[in-house]
Short mmCIF file of C-alpha atoms and ligand atoms in Angstrom, two decimals:
data_model
loop_
_atom_site.label_atom_id
_atom_site.label_comp_id
_atom_site.label_asym_id
_atom_site.label_seq_id
_atom_site.Cartn_x
_atom_site.Cartn_y
_atom_site.Cartn_z
CA MET A 21 110.03 95.62 -36.56
CA ILE A 22 113.69 95.79 -36.10
CA PHE A 23 116.22 93.23 -37.41
CA VAL A 24 119.92 94.02 -36.46
CA ALA A 25 122.69 91.93 -38.03
CA ASN A 26 125.77 92.24 -36.49
CA TRP A 27 128.83 90.68 -38.98
CA LYS A 28 131.24 91.16 -35.84
CA MET A 29 134.91 90.92 -37.15
CA GLN A 30 133.83 87.65 -39.26
CA LEU A 31 134.13 89.41 -42.85
CA GLY A 32 137.38 91.68 -44.25
CA VAL A 33 135.78 94.81 -46.18
CA ALA A 34 134.93 93.09 -49.44
CA GLU A 35 133.48 90.50 -48.33
CA SER A 36 131.33 92.87 -46.26
CA VAL A 37 130.47 94.60 -49.60
CA SER A 38 130.03 91.72 -51.46
CA LEU A 39 127.43 89.95 -48.58
CA VAL A 40 125.60 93.80 -48.23
CA ARG A 41 125.05 93.81 -52.09
CA LYS A 42 123.64 90.00 -52.19
CA MET A 43 121.53 91.08 -49.29
CA THR A 44 119.66 94.03 -50.99
CA VAL A 45 119.05 92.01 -53.81
CA THR A 46 117.36 89.17 -51.40
CA LEU A 47 115.73 92.01 -49.74
CA ARG A 48 114.24 93.47 -52.87
CA GLN A 49 112.82 90.09 -54.11
CA ALA A 50 111.59 88.76 -50.67
CA GLN A 51 109.90 92.20 -50.12
CA GLY A 52 109.02 94.37 -53.14
CA ASP A 53 109.56 97.95 -52.72
CA ASN A 54 107.00 98.70 -49.82
CA ASP A 55 109.24 96.83 -46.53
CA LYS A 56 107.96 97.34 -43.25
CA HIS A 57 111.01 96.52 -40.94
CA GLU A 58 113.61 98.58 -40.28
CA ILE A 59 116.97 95.85 -40.79
CA VAL A 60 120.19 97.40 -39.80
CA ILE A 61 123.60 96.18 -40.98
CA CYS A 62 126.44 96.47 -38.19
CA PRO A 63 129.73 95.53 -40.20
CA SER A 64 133.04 95.92 -38.46
CA PHE A 65 134.37 99.67 -38.20
CA VAL A 66 136.47 99.85 -40.96
CA ALA A 67 133.81 98.26 -43.57
CA LEU A 68 131.42 101.06 -42.32
CA GLU A 69 132.24 102.91 -45.00
CA GLY A 70 131.79 100.84 -47.72
CA VAL A 71 128.65 98.98 -46.83
CA GLY A 72 127.23 102.53 -46.24
CA ARG A 73 127.56 103.26 -50.12
CA VAL A 74 125.97 100.42 -50.69
CA ILE A 75 122.72 100.75 -48.53
CA LYS A 76 122.76 104.59 -49.19
CA ALA A 77 119.83 103.99 -51.86
CA SER A 78 117.98 101.17 -50.34
CA THR A 79 115.34 101.32 -46.77
CA MET A 80 118.28 99.29 -44.86
CA ARG A 81 120.15 101.62 -41.68
CA LEU A 82 124.17 101.53 -41.24
CA GLY A 83 125.01 100.08 -37.31
CA ALA A 84 128.27 100.31 -35.65
CA GLN A 85 129.01 97.12 -33.01
CA ASP A 86 130.42 99.72 -30.16
CA CYS A 87 131.43 103.21 -29.87
CA ALA A 88 133.73 105.09 -27.52
CA TRP A 89 132.82 106.92 -24.03
CA ALA A 90 133.55 110.19 -25.55
CA GLU A 91 132.83 112.60 -28.13
CA LYS A 92 136.60 113.17 -28.58
CA GLY A 93 139.97 113.14 -26.70
CA ALA A 94 142.79 111.30 -26.39
CA LEU A 95 141.39 107.64 -26.64
CA THR A 96 143.78 106.07 -28.90
CA GLY A 97 142.35 103.64 -31.37
CA GLU A 98 138.50 104.44 -30.23
CA ALA A 99 135.67 105.55 -32.58
CA SER A 100 133.91 108.94 -31.28
CA PRO A 101 130.21 108.15 -31.57
CA ARG A 102 130.17 111.63 -33.74
CA GLU A 103 132.49 110.24 -36.13
CA LEU A 104 130.08 107.18 -37.11
CA ALA A 105 127.12 109.58 -37.40
CA GLU A 106 129.25 111.14 -40.07
CA ILE A 107 129.80 108.25 -42.06
CA GLY A 108 126.13 107.63 -42.34
CA CYS A 109 125.85 105.35 -38.89
CA ARG A 110 121.96 105.82 -37.14
CA TYR A 111 122.84 103.45 -35.16
CA VAL A 112 124.95 101.37 -32.60
CA ILE A 113 125.32 98.44 -30.26
CA ILE A 114 126.51 99.19 -26.92
CA GLY A 115 127.51 96.44 -23.81
CA HIS A 116 127.57 93.28 -26.30
CA SER A 117 128.46 90.92 -24.19
CA GLU A 118 131.40 90.15 -26.11
CA ARG A 119 132.57 93.75 -25.19
CA ARG A 120 131.66 92.77 -21.30
CA GLN A 121 133.91 89.35 -21.59
CA ASN A 122 136.79 90.59 -23.52
CA PHE A 123 137.09 94.17 -22.67
CA GLY A 124 135.99 94.32 -19.68
CA GLU A 125 133.01 96.56 -20.15
CA THR A 126 130.96 97.75 -17.09
CA ASP A 127 127.24 99.04 -16.97
CA ALA A 128 128.69 102.36 -15.80
CA VAL A 129 130.91 102.07 -19.25
CA VAL A 130 127.80 101.04 -20.98
CA ALA A 131 126.05 103.99 -19.85
CA LYS A 132 128.77 106.27 -20.22
CA LYS A 133 129.04 105.14 -24.18
CA VAL A 134 124.98 105.23 -24.43
CA ARG A 135 125.08 109.06 -23.10
CA VAL A 136 127.36 110.02 -26.01
CA ALA A 137 125.47 107.62 -28.72
CA ILE A 138 122.92 109.81 -28.13
CA ALA A 139 124.01 112.98 -28.05
CA ALA A 140 125.56 112.21 -31.28
CA GLY A 141 122.39 111.66 -33.21
CA LEU A 142 122.88 107.76 -32.79
CA THR A 143 120.10 105.24 -31.34
CA PRO A 144 122.28 102.57 -29.41
CA ILE A 145 121.00 99.05 -29.53
CA VAL A 146 122.10 97.84 -25.63
CA CYS A 147 122.97 94.44 -24.96
CA VAL A 148 121.97 92.75 -21.75
CA GLU A 149 122.49 89.46 -19.93
CA LYS A 150 119.72 90.03 -17.27
CA SER A 151 117.07 92.75 -16.38
CA SER A 152 118.88 94.11 -13.91
CA GLN A 153 121.34 95.67 -16.40
CA VAL A 154 118.28 97.63 -17.93
CA VAL A 155 118.48 99.96 -14.82
CA ALA A 156 121.82 101.52 -15.49
CA VAL A 157 120.52 102.92 -18.81
CA ALA A 158 116.51 102.68 -18.99
CA ARG A 159 116.42 106.52 -18.72
CA LEU A 160 118.98 107.78 -20.11
CA GLY A 161 117.03 108.77 -23.98
CA ARG A 162 115.61 106.29 -27.07
CA ILE A 163 117.24 103.66 -27.13
CA ILE A 164 116.67 99.86 -28.30
CA ILE A 165 117.64 96.71 -25.63
CA ALA A 166 118.58 93.54 -26.74
CA TYR A 167 117.84 90.40 -24.63
CA GLU A 168 120.73 88.18 -25.13
CA PRO A 169 121.40 85.24 -22.94
CA ILE A 170 125.21 84.29 -22.91
CA GLY A 171 124.86 80.89 -23.32
CA ALA A 172 122.66 81.61 -26.58
CA ILE A 173 125.13 83.41 -28.35
CA GLY A 174 126.68 81.95 -31.05
CA THR A 175 126.19 78.09 -29.19
CA GLY A 176 123.01 77.20 -32.25
CA ARG A 177 121.50 77.01 -28.30
CA ALA A 178 118.94 79.59 -28.56
CA ALA A 179 117.65 80.40 -24.93
CA SER A 180 113.36 79.09 -24.75
CA THR A 181 110.64 81.08 -25.73
CA SER A 182 109.28 80.46 -22.09
CA GLN A 183 112.53 81.73 -20.46
CA SER A 184 112.68 84.70 -22.26
CA ALA A 185 109.32 85.84 -21.91
CA LYS A 186 110.28 85.83 -18.16
CA VAL A 187 112.90 87.80 -18.36
CA LEU A 188 111.08 89.92 -21.00
CA ALA A 189 108.12 90.72 -18.46
CA GLU A 190 110.92 92.05 -16.03
CA ILE A 191 112.56 94.22 -18.55
CA LYS A 192 109.64 95.63 -19.43
CA LYS A 193 108.89 96.44 -15.72
CA LYS A 194 112.26 98.92 -15.88
CA PHE A 195 111.78 99.76 -19.89
CA LYS A 196 109.32 100.68 -21.81
CA GLY A 197 110.61 101.01 -25.38
CA PRO A 198 111.66 98.30 -27.80
CA VAL A 199 113.38 95.21 -26.75
CA LEU A 200 115.24 92.25 -29.07
CA TYR A 201 115.88 88.76 -28.46
CA GLY A 202 119.63 88.08 -29.39
CA GLY A 203 121.21 84.61 -29.17
CA SER A 204 121.48 81.48 -32.01
CA VAL A 205 118.51 83.32 -33.75
CA THR A 206 117.46 81.33 -37.17
CA GLY A 207 114.69 81.59 -39.74
CA THR A 208 113.33 79.02 -37.65
CA ASN A 209 112.82 80.09 -34.27
CA MET A 210 112.29 83.36 -34.95
CA ARG A 211 108.79 83.61 -34.82
CA GLY A 212 108.47 81.65 -31.39
CA PHE A 213 110.39 84.87 -30.10
CA LEU A 214 107.93 87.28 -31.87
CA ASN A 215 104.83 85.61 -30.74
CA VAL A 216 106.43 86.22 -27.29
CA GLY A 217 106.32 89.94 -27.38
CA PHE A 218 109.97 90.80 -28.78
CA VAL A 219 110.05 93.31 -31.57
CA GLY A 220 112.60 91.85 -33.75
CA ALA A 221 116.50 90.70 -33.36
CA LEU A 222 120.01 91.02 -32.97
CA VAL A 223 121.22 88.40 -35.04
CA GLY A 224 125.02 87.48 -35.46
CA GLY A 225 125.94 83.89 -37.20
CA ALA A 226 122.48 83.54 -39.36
CA SER A 227 123.19 87.41 -40.40
CA LEU A 228 126.21 86.47 -42.72
CA ASP A 229 123.98 84.50 -44.79
CA PRO A 230 121.64 85.77 -47.07
CA GLU A 231 119.18 83.88 -47.25
CA GLU A 232 118.55 82.85 -43.68
CA PHE A 233 118.78 86.41 -42.54
CA ILE A 234 115.80 87.10 -45.10
CA ARG A 235 114.05 84.06 -43.20
CA ILE A 236 114.23 85.98 -40.22
CA VAL A 237 113.12 89.18 -41.28
CA THR A 238 109.96 87.64 -43.42
CA ALA A 239 109.49 85.33 -40.51
P1 LIG B 20 124.46 84.39 -32.54
O1 LIG B 20 124.94 86.25 -32.11
O2 LIG B 20 123.24 85.17 -33.69
O3 LIG B 20 125.84 83.49 -33.74
O4 LIG B 20 124.24 83.81 -31.42
C1 LIG B 20 124.17 86.99 -31.99
C2 LIG B 20 124.87 88.13 -31.20
O5 LIG B 20 126.20 87.87 -30.37
O6 LIG B 20 124.20 89.19 -30.93
#
């Protein structure tokens, strides 16, 4: 199972480091040393190095929340996937609905980012709101898909498991790799999504609370 914590732009650097320290302790207590799940922590760009230092000795992995669509170039303000890999990222979230809505990212831009991320050795976690968006990225290489219905993100109203299962079936016709569910995931509703075939979750709000996040991981 794969559980991705997306901290968005909710924390400062010191807060991120302190939260990941708490998570390491809580996780160890909950799982012991032989944890079987892939846990990916995605802090803001600025907090990546600090968080990376803390999780280096643990089984948690580092992920970025976005990356540039090129390895290098005149792209002021962007973060290259190559640099992200260099500072220890293994994963990168691409095409989150907040990027699509607020920064105009299209399926074509998402596909471009996925290509360079894979070339840099990162595993893209590509967010889609509908199954048709999978087509643009399904054959670009080893990726993870996160199904994130817009109305469920940050609202406290997760999608129903039956509706999500339908979209999952559609996605699976186009894509053979792992598919996560995302959108108001909690320790209480996680099991339902795993039961219908999702192999983990992309977690926003609940990942800011170590106890709740561990409840999700151990669901
Ligand atoms: P949420 O966010 O868990 O707070 O709904 C999910 C996401 O944005 O990926």
